Structures are given as C-alpha cells and as structure tokens.
Short mmCIF file of C-alpha atoms and ligand atoms in Angstrom, two decimals:
data_model
loop_
_atom_site.label_atom_id
_atom_site.label_comp_id
_atom_site.label_asym_id
_atom_site.label_seq_id
_atom_site.Cartn_x
_atom_site.Cartn_y
_atom_site.Cartn_z
CA MET R 1 -19.78 -16.40 8.51
CA THR R 2 -21.41 -12.83 7.57
CA ASP R 3 -23.55 -12.48 4.76
CA LEU R 4 -21.81 -9.83 2.76
CA ASP R 5 -25.05 -8.23 1.14
CA ASP R 6 -26.88 -8.06 4.82
CA VAL R 7 -25.17 -4.85 5.88
CA ARG R 8 -26.48 -4.74 9.40
CA SER R 9 -24.90 -7.88 10.12
CA LEU R 10 -21.57 -6.18 8.08
CA ARG R 11 -21.34 -2.88 10.11
CA ALA R 12 -21.83 -5.65 13.58
CA THR R 13 -18.82 -7.35 12.34
CA ASP R 14 -16.87 -4.62 12.09
CA ALA R 15 -16.60 -2.97 15.43
CA SER R 16 -13.97 -0.62 14.77
CA ASP R 17 -15.20 0.84 11.21
CA MET R 18 -12.74 -0.73 8.98
CA LEU R 19 -15.07 -0.10 5.88
CA GLY R 20 -15.61 3.81 6.82
CA VAL R 21 -11.56 4.36 7.83
CA VAL R 22 -10.69 2.92 3.81
CA ALA R 23 -13.89 5.64 2.37
CA ARG R 24 -12.49 7.76 3.81
CA LEU R 25 -9.48 7.96 1.32
CA PRO R 26 -10.16 10.26 -0.37
CA LEU R 27 -10.60 12.93 2.16
CA ASP R 28 -7.44 11.91 4.03
CA ALA R 29 -5.33 11.81 0.57
CA ARG R 30 -6.75 15.78 -0.30
CA ALA R 31 -5.71 16.10 3.43
CA GLY R 32 -2.48 14.48 3.48
CA TYR R 33 -1.18 17.02 0.10
CA ASP R 34 -1.63 19.85 1.90
CA ALA R 35 0.09 18.90 5.10
CA GLY R 36 2.75 17.72 2.81
CA LEU R 37 2.66 21.11 0.35
CA ALA R 38 2.84 23.25 3.68
CA VAL R 39 5.77 21.08 5.28
CA ASP R 40 7.72 23.37 7.40
CA PRO R 41 11.15 23.89 7.12
CA VAL R 42 10.62 22.70 3.19
CA PRO R 43 13.45 20.16 2.89
CA ILE R 44 17.01 21.02 1.38
CA ILE R 45 17.29 18.71 -1.57
CA ASP R 46 20.41 20.81 -3.24
CA GLY R 47 22.80 18.15 -4.58
CA ILE R 48 21.04 15.07 -3.14
CA THR R 49 22.21 12.00 -4.76
CA ALA R 50 19.56 9.47 -3.66
CA VAL R 51 16.47 9.96 -1.75
CA THR R 52 16.22 6.65 0.85
CA TYR R 53 12.24 6.01 2.79
CA ALA R 54 12.26 4.17 6.16
CA GLY R 55 9.57 2.98 6.97
CA MET R 56 8.40 -0.52 8.46
CA GLY R 57 4.48 -1.93 6.84
CA GLY R 58 1.88 0.27 7.00
CA SER R 59 4.06 3.03 7.29
CA ALA R 60 6.69 1.60 4.61
CA VAL R 61 4.08 1.85 1.49
CA ALA R 62 4.22 5.31 1.00
CA GLY R 63 8.10 4.60 0.09
CA ASP R 64 7.00 2.30 -2.20
CA ILE R 65 4.76 4.02 -4.37
CA LEU R 66 6.96 6.92 -4.44
CA ARG R 67 9.70 4.83 -5.97
CA SER R 68 7.53 3.31 -8.49
CA LEU R 69 5.41 5.91 -9.97
CA PHE R 70 8.73 8.24 -10.14
CA ARG R 71 11.73 6.13 -10.12
CA ASP R 72 11.49 6.91 -14.40
CA ARG R 73 11.53 10.95 -13.70
CA LEU R 74 13.99 11.57 -10.95
CA GLY R 75 17.45 11.97 -11.25
CA VAL R 76 18.28 10.41 -8.34
CA PRO R 77 17.48 6.72 -6.73
CA VAL R 78 14.51 5.90 -4.61
CA GLU R 79 15.28 2.72 -1.92
CA VAL R 80 12.79 2.17 0.51
CA ASN R 81 14.88 0.61 3.78
CA ARG R 82 12.90 -1.76 5.99
CA GLY R 83 14.83 -2.47 8.80
CA PRO R 84 17.36 -0.98 11.32
CA GLN R 85 20.51 -0.22 9.45
CA LEU R 86 21.06 1.58 6.00
CA PRO R 87 23.05 1.40 3.44
CA ALA R 88 26.97 2.38 3.05
CA TYR R 89 25.40 5.37 0.42
CA CYS R 90 23.63 7.15 2.84
CA GLY R 91 25.64 10.18 3.94
CA PRO R 92 25.25 14.20 3.79
CA SER R 93 23.74 14.27 0.20
CA THR R 94 21.33 11.96 0.78
CA LEU R 95 17.63 12.56 1.61
CA LEU R 96 16.37 10.59 4.61
CA ILE R 97 12.35 10.33 4.84
CA ALA R 98 11.88 8.70 7.97
CA SER R 99 7.96 7.26 8.41
CA SER R 100 6.39 6.15 10.93
CA TYR R 101 2.78 5.89 11.38
CA SER R 102 2.88 5.57 15.22
CA GLY R 103 6.75 7.54 15.99
CA ASN R 104 7.18 4.46 18.04
CA THR R 105 8.72 1.60 15.67
CA ALA R 106 12.37 0.11 16.55
CA GLU R 107 13.65 0.06 12.83
CA THR R 108 12.48 2.81 11.60
CA LEU R 109 13.85 4.81 15.07
CA ALA R 110 17.24 3.16 14.47
CA ALA R 111 17.06 4.54 11.30
CA PHE R 112 15.98 7.95 11.86
CA GLU R 113 19.28 8.11 14.27
CA GLU R 114 21.46 6.72 11.96
CA ALA R 115 20.81 9.02 9.59
CA THR R 116 21.32 12.19 11.63
CA ALA R 117 24.51 10.32 12.86
CA ARG R 118 26.12 10.56 9.27
CA GLY R 119 24.69 13.93 8.48
CA CYS R 120 21.81 12.77 5.83
CA ARG R 121 19.03 14.87 5.07
CA VAL R 122 16.22 14.36 7.68
CA MET R 123 12.62 14.23 7.27
CA ALA R 124 10.42 12.50 9.25
CA LEU R 125 6.34 11.32 8.07
CA THR R 126 4.67 10.51 11.67
CA SER R 127 1.98 11.59 13.83
CA GLY R 128 3.86 11.92 16.54
CA GLY R 129 5.14 9.33 19.06
CA GLN R 130 8.96 9.26 19.58
CA LEU R 131 10.06 10.04 16.03
CA GLY R 132 7.94 13.52 15.84
CA HIS R 133 9.88 14.34 19.19
CA ARG R 134 13.02 13.89 18.17
CA ALA R 135 12.17 15.41 14.73
CA SER R 136 11.12 18.56 16.51
CA GLN R 137 14.26 18.28 18.88
CA LEU R 138 16.39 18.63 15.76
CA GLY R 139 14.24 21.16 14.11
CA VAL R 140 14.26 18.61 10.92
CA PRO R 141 10.56 18.89 9.01
CA VAL R 142 7.84 16.83 9.70
CA VAL R 143 4.17 15.93 7.49
CA GLY R 144 2.06 15.75 10.54
CA VAL R 145 -0.72 12.87 10.02
CA PRO R 146 -3.55 12.90 12.43
CA GLY R 147 -3.79 10.18 15.01
CA GLY R 148 -6.36 7.96 15.61
CA TYR R 149 -6.12 5.59 12.65
CA MET R 150 -4.00 2.34 12.20
CA PRO R 151 -0.93 2.42 10.87
CA ARG R 152 -2.12 0.67 7.52
CA ALA R 153 -5.21 3.08 7.22
CA ALA R 154 -3.42 5.94 7.46
CA LEU R 155 -2.20 5.28 3.88
CA GLY R 156 -3.71 8.43 2.83
CA HIS R 157 -2.02 10.87 4.87
CA LEU R 158 1.32 9.20 4.67
CA ALA R 159 1.31 8.63 0.86
CA PHE R 160 -0.06 12.21 -0.36
CA GLY R 161 1.48 13.93 2.03
CA LEU R 162 5.14 12.51 1.37
CA LEU R 163 4.26 13.68 -2.47
CA GLY R 164 3.58 17.12 -1.10
CA ALA R 165 6.16 17.40 0.73
CA LEU R 166 8.82 16.26 -1.44
CA GLU R 167 6.67 18.53 -4.37
CA ALA R 168 7.19 22.31 -1.53
CA ALA R 169 10.95 20.62 -1.93
CA GLY R 170 11.52 21.06 -6.21
CA LEU R 171 12.04 17.12 -5.94
CA LEU R 172 8.49 16.42 -8.01
CA PRO R 173 6.57 18.74 -10.40
CA ARG R 174 3.38 19.71 -9.40
CA LEU R 175 0.58 16.82 -8.89
CA ALA R 176 -2.46 19.06 -8.29
CA ALA R 177 -3.82 17.71 -11.51
CA ASP R 178 -2.88 13.91 -10.55
CA VAL R 179 -4.18 14.16 -6.79
CA ASP R 180 -7.36 15.69 -7.91
CA GLU R 181 -7.96 12.63 -10.50
CA ALA R 182 -6.43 10.08 -7.84
CA VAL R 183 -9.19 11.64 -4.96
CA ASP R 184 -12.24 11.56 -7.48
CA GLU R 185 -11.38 8.12 -8.79
CA MET R 186 -11.18 6.63 -5.39
CA ALA R 187 -14.57 8.60 -4.48
CA ARG R 188 -15.97 7.43 -7.35
CA LEU R 189 -14.92 3.65 -6.42
CA ILE R 190 -15.86 3.96 -3.05
CA THR R 191 -19.48 4.88 -3.87
CA GLU R 192 -19.81 1.56 -6.26
CA LEU R 193 -18.60 -0.65 -3.59
CA ALA R 194 -20.28 0.45 -0.46
CA PRO R 195 -21.72 -2.27 1.74
CA GLU R 196 -24.85 -1.53 0.33
CA VAL R 197 -24.47 -2.25 -2.67
CA PRO R 198 -25.23 -6.11 -3.21
CA THR R 199 -22.34 -8.92 -3.95
CA THR R 200 -24.02 -8.79 -7.89
CA ALA R 201 -23.20 -5.79 -8.67
CA ASN R 202 -20.15 -5.13 -5.55
CA PRO R 203 -16.21 -5.92 -7.69
CA ALA R 204 -15.13 -6.09 -3.73
CA LYS R 205 -17.63 -8.49 -2.52
CA THR R 206 -17.18 -10.24 -5.24
CA ILE R 207 -13.58 -10.77 -4.94
CA ALA R 208 -14.64 -11.65 -1.38
CA ALA R 209 -16.94 -14.29 -2.52
CA THR R 210 -14.82 -15.96 -4.61
CA LEU R 211 -11.83 -16.29 -3.47
CA GLY R 212 -14.04 -16.87 -0.14
CA GLU R 213 -11.56 -18.99 2.04
CA ARG R 214 -8.79 -19.52 -0.88
CA THR R 215 -5.15 -17.99 0.08
CA ALA R 216 -4.80 -15.05 -2.50
CA VAL R 217 -1.91 -14.57 -4.95
CA ILE R 218 -1.86 -11.10 -5.70
CA TRP R 219 -0.11 -10.88 -9.19
CA GLY R 220 1.08 -7.13 -10.75
CA ALA R 221 3.17 -5.95 -13.78
CA GLU R 222 6.40 -4.71 -12.47
CA GLY R 223 6.36 -1.10 -11.06
CA PHE R 224 3.01 0.15 -9.13
CA ALA R 225 0.55 -2.77 -10.00
CA ALA R 226 3.29 -5.05 -8.24
CA VAL R 227 2.89 -2.44 -5.25
CA ALA R 228 -0.63 -2.47 -5.29
CA ALA R 229 -0.21 -6.22 -5.78
CA GLN R 230 1.94 -6.06 -2.71
CA ARG R 231 -0.52 -3.74 -0.76
CA TRP R 232 -3.37 -6.39 -1.55
CA ARG R 233 -1.66 -9.45 0.43
CA THR R 234 -0.72 -7.45 3.16
CA GLN R 235 -4.46 -6.10 3.58
CA TRP R 236 -5.46 -9.47 2.72
CA ASN R 237 -3.21 -10.78 6.11
CA GLU R 238 -4.49 -7.33 8.54
CA ASN R 239 -8.15 -6.96 7.74
CA ALA R 240 -8.72 -10.96 6.36
CA LYS R 241 -6.56 -12.15 8.90
CA LEU R 242 -5.05 -14.99 5.98
CA PRO R 243 -2.01 -15.78 4.52
CA ALA R 244 -1.64 -14.15 1.46
CA PHE R 245 1.20 -13.03 -1.00
CA ALA R 246 2.38 -11.41 -3.73
CA ALA R 247 4.75 -11.57 -7.25
CA ALA R 248 5.52 -9.40 -9.76
CA MET R 249 5.11 -9.88 -13.48
CA PRO R 250 7.18 -10.77 -15.52
CA GLU R 251 10.07 -12.14 -12.35
CA LEU R 252 7.05 -14.50 -11.55
CA ASP R 253 7.73 -16.19 -14.82
CA HIS R 254 10.73 -17.65 -13.77
CA ASN R 255 9.96 -19.15 -10.79
CA GLU R 256 6.89 -19.30 -8.84
CA VAL R 257 4.89 -20.38 -12.66
CA VAL R 258 6.50 -24.00 -11.78
CA GLY R 259 5.52 -24.50 -8.68
CA TRP R 260 1.79 -24.32 -10.07
CA SER R 261 1.97 -28.02 -10.87
CA ARG R 262 -0.80 -30.51 -11.41
CA GLY R 263 -3.37 -29.93 -8.19
CA THR R 264 -1.49 -27.46 -6.22
CA GLY R 265 -4.08 -24.89 -6.60
CA LYS R 266 -6.70 -26.18 -5.81
CA HIS R 267 -6.79 -24.07 -3.05
CA PHE R 268 -5.90 -20.67 -3.61
CA GLY R 269 -6.92 -17.59 -5.68
CA VAL R 270 -4.71 -15.45 -7.72
CA VAL R 271 -5.56 -12.04 -8.68
CA ALA R 272 -4.12 -10.64 -11.16
CA LEU R 273 -3.70 -6.40 -11.17
CA ARG R 274 -3.62 -5.07 -14.81
CA HIS R 275 -3.72 -1.56 -15.50
CA ASP R 276 -3.10 -0.17 -19.39
CA GLY R 277 -0.06 1.50 -19.52
CA GLU R 278 2.06 -2.63 -18.70
CA HIS R 279 4.88 -2.42 -20.99
CA GLU R 280 3.78 -4.49 -23.37
CA GLU R 281 6.36 -7.18 -23.17
CA ILE R 282 5.09 -7.67 -19.90
CA ALA R 283 1.20 -7.84 -21.39
CA ALA R 284 1.79 -10.14 -23.53
CA ARG R 285 2.38 -13.01 -20.42
CA PHE R 286 -0.07 -12.45 -18.64
CA ALA R 287 -2.79 -14.56 -20.62
CA ALA R 288 -0.03 -17.78 -21.11
CA SER R 289 1.08 -17.43 -17.56
CA LEU R 290 -2.22 -17.22 -15.94
CA GLU R 291 -3.84 -20.27 -17.49
CA ILE R 292 -0.41 -22.20 -15.58
CA PRO R 293 -2.42 -21.76 -12.22
CA ALA R 294 -5.55 -22.02 -13.59
CA GLU R 295 -4.83 -25.45 -14.94
CA ALA R 296 -3.77 -26.42 -11.30
CA GLY R 297 -6.42 -25.53 -10.09
CA ALA R 298 -6.46 -22.44 -9.05
CA GLU R 299 -9.49 -19.43 -9.01
CA ILE R 300 -8.28 -16.84 -11.14
CA VAL R 301 -10.05 -13.47 -11.43
CA GLU R 302 -8.35 -10.65 -12.73
CA VAL R 303 -8.97 -6.89 -12.21
CA GLN R 304 -8.30 -3.98 -14.12
CA ALA R 305 -7.58 -0.73 -12.94
CA SER R 306 -9.62 3.12 -13.56
CA GLY R 307 -8.67 6.14 -13.98
CA ARG R 308 -6.30 7.89 -16.30
CA ALA R 309 -2.93 8.65 -14.45
CA PRO R 310 -0.88 6.47 -13.27
CA LEU R 311 -1.13 7.59 -9.62
CA ALA R 312 -5.23 7.37 -9.99
CA GLN R 313 -4.75 3.86 -11.30
CA LEU R 314 -2.94 2.63 -8.65
CA CYS R 315 -5.41 4.30 -5.66
CA SER R 316 -7.87 3.04 -8.21
CA LEU R 317 -5.88 -0.74 -7.15
CA ILE R 318 -5.61 -0.19 -3.50
CA VAL R 319 -8.77 0.83 -3.34
CA LEU R 320 -10.34 -2.11 -4.69
CA GLY R 321 -7.76 -4.37 -2.56
CA ASP R 322 -8.59 -2.81 0.99
CA LEU R 323 -12.32 -3.22 0.39
CA SER R 324 -11.72 -6.70 -0.92
CA ALA R 325 -9.88 -7.73 1.85
CA THR R 326 -11.90 -5.93 4.28
CA TYR R 327 -15.20 -7.57 2.85
CA THR R 328 -13.13 -10.87 3.18
CA GLY R 329 -12.25 -10.78 7.04
CA LEU R 330 -16.33 -9.32 7.32
CA ALA R 331 -17.30 -12.59 4.89
CA ARG R 332 -15.10 -14.61 8.52
CA GLY R 333 -16.89 -13.17 11.16
CA VAL R 334 -13.66 -11.31 11.54
CA ASP R 335 -13.16 -8.14 13.01
CA PRO R 336 -10.65 -6.63 10.68
CA SER R 337 -9.71 -3.64 12.72
CA PRO R 338 -7.63 -5.02 15.03
CA ILE R 339 -3.86 -6.72 14.83
CA GLU R 340 -3.43 -8.31 18.01
CA ALA R 341 -0.05 -10.16 16.17
CA ILE R 342 2.03 -7.17 15.55
CA ASP R 343 0.49 -5.67 18.77
CA ARG R 344 1.82 -9.22 20.92
CA LEU R 345 5.40 -9.39 19.14
CA LYS R 346 5.82 -4.91 19.32
CA ALA R 347 5.34 -5.44 23.29
CA ALA R 348 6.93 -8.49 23.88
CA ILE R 349 10.62 -7.06 21.57
CA GLY R 350 9.93 -4.07 24.43
CA GLY R 351 9.45 -1.14 21.80
CA PRO R 352 5.96 0.90 22.65
CA ALA R 353 3.13 0.26 20.13
O1 LIG X 1 -0.22 -2.69 9.50
C1 LIG X 1 -0.31 -1.76 10.44
O2 LIG X 1 0.08 -1.82 11.67
C2 LIG X 1 2.23 -2.16 10.89
O3 LIG X 1 2.27 -3.00 9.33
C3 LIG X 1 2.62 -1.13 10.31
O4 LIG X 1 2.25 -0.25 9.94
C4 LIG X 1 4.66 -1.62 11.19
O5 LIG X 1 4.50 -2.56 12.22
C5 LIG X 1 4.40 -0.12 11.36
O6 LIG X 1 4.22 0.36 12.35
P1 LIG X 1 4.32 1.90 12.47
O7 LIG X 1 3.63 2.67 11.06
O8 LIG X 1 3.52 2.93 13.86
O9 LIG X 1 5.70 2.75 12.64
#
C-alpha cells in the first residue's frame, strides 16, 4: 500500500509516470486540435449519409466523445464500430474513420481494409504502424498522433485531433471557443488534483481513498456522462488494475437496480457522474436510484462536472476519473501504466502490439 500523501512514494510507485502523462492532457488536447485542423488532404464529406468510427479500447473513446457531443447536431448518424466487421450500410457515402493509436490493432485494420474495399471515404487517426503505412499508401487523410504514449493516455491527441479534422472538413462547427474552455478547465483541475495536494483537499485522492478495494460501479446520464462513466471503468481496469463496471441512467433503472438487493453492495462503491445539462427526467431519478445501492451496503460518491460547455464538462469528468483511477492504483502499490494482460492477448493472437 502507498500513502497517497507521501509524494515521494507515489512517484516511486508510478514508475512510468502516469500522473505526469495525465497532467499533459490539456497540452495534448491543444496539440491534437491543431493537428486535426491541419489535416491534409481534408476529408471530403459532400453527400455522406453516415459517419462510422472504427477503433478498439483507448482508441475508440474519441468516437464515443464525438457521438455523444454531436449526435443531436449532426444530420447524419455516428456509430462507433468496435470490431473487425462493418455494418451493411457502410459504402461510398460513409465517412469511415479508422483510429488505432499503435496502428497495429487487428480489428481496426480489418475494418479499414473492408471500408477501403467497399469504397467508403476513409480517414485515419494513428501514430503510425500498419494503419499509418496503409493510409499513406492510399493517400487518405491521416491525423498523426505522436508516439510514446500508452494508447489510453493519448486521448487528448486522438479526441481533439478528431474534432479538429472534422471541423476542417466542415462536418463540425467552429469549436475553438469550446476547445479553449476545455483545455483551461482540464489545466485548472490538474492543479487542483495534483499529487502535492493532500487527500483532504484533493477530490481525486478522496475518491481513491473512499473506494479503496471496493469494486467501482460508475453511473452517468445517457450522453456524454455515460461516455465518461465508461472511461472511468476502463481507467479503473487499466490504471488501478481492478474490475469495474459502468452503466447509464435511465437504462440502469430498468435492470441494474434490482441486483442491488440486501447485503449485495458491501464490496462496491457507486460513483454517480452528474452534470447540469442532464435531461430533467433523468436528473430527477438519481437520488431515488442511488438510495437502492446505498441500502444494499454500497458506498456512494456523487461528483459534479465543472465547466460550462458539454466538451469542458466531459473533459472535467475524464480528468477526475483518470486521476482517481491512477491514485487508486498507486494506493494499491501498483504501477498504473503497464497492461500486461492486453499485451499478452495481442501477442497470443499474433499481431504486433
Ligand atoms: O488501453 C489500451 O491500451 C487498449 O485499450 C488499446 O487502446 C486497444 O488495445 C487498441 O490498441 P490501439 O489503441 O493501439 O489501436
């Protein structure tokens, strides 16, 4: 176990500096947005009827962000495709965005090749690898992402690179003001949640200390908070090396709540990710819904997004989740960065990491 207020021990346990990598998110977001705006050639979107974002794990999150923030403003559906097969509708009027941080993920490469064969408009988001190679062979737009990150930690580059490229293409409106706010909000939070700030004044450390070894169950309202909840789950898995679960409100009111029966909650912590843009019908459900796991013995934590626009609010939840998960891992004495199980599976399946 590592004392979260012993900064020297935190740094020693954090051998690959996940805390430092998370702290770079605002700078990465800014750099990603600029790289996206400069994409060359610019993706052609005339006449498209769908946007399909193909990616896995950490590289898929940018697609979820796009879908959750813009689905009510885009005239075309956005789908995130997590697997090698594409839906039947994908064809010449689909914009297919293949995103793989390493450029070597088998499922994403298969989706990219399938999209190319079907004549989709294709673009790529990658640091290189086979995807970068194939995209430059074919001359399709590529938003390049710097190497040297764990894929999940490259989110600033991937998500904001995607937004910049789709703004350059004319699919998204001008986002500069929203990006500025999101970058500033992330920077403010990173200072507030820094390793030097003691647990009593540091909400990320407090969440880590409150949940401890309890299994985290993250709730968020359908939309961007549900995307943040999934990000918390996967960061709990990868940075804290713990099982974790996520669910969206109001869907969870129609199934999960039944599972919180007497005594079942004692090894769990439910974290509700709230924001002031929740649909009023959903907002009204939270208090009564949270009482159910509380009565079952679960620890309950409620956090509120900060910032004004949805992009900043989503980023605020992501920063809090990334740091809470990292502190949880460090408190358990584990190095948050390595992902041995994923590496082992990729090697067993035969593809490059
Ligand atoms: O967090 C991770 O490392 C994984 O979820 C990867 O993102 C996933 O395996 C896909 O790899 P890549 O992002 O390189 O395409």
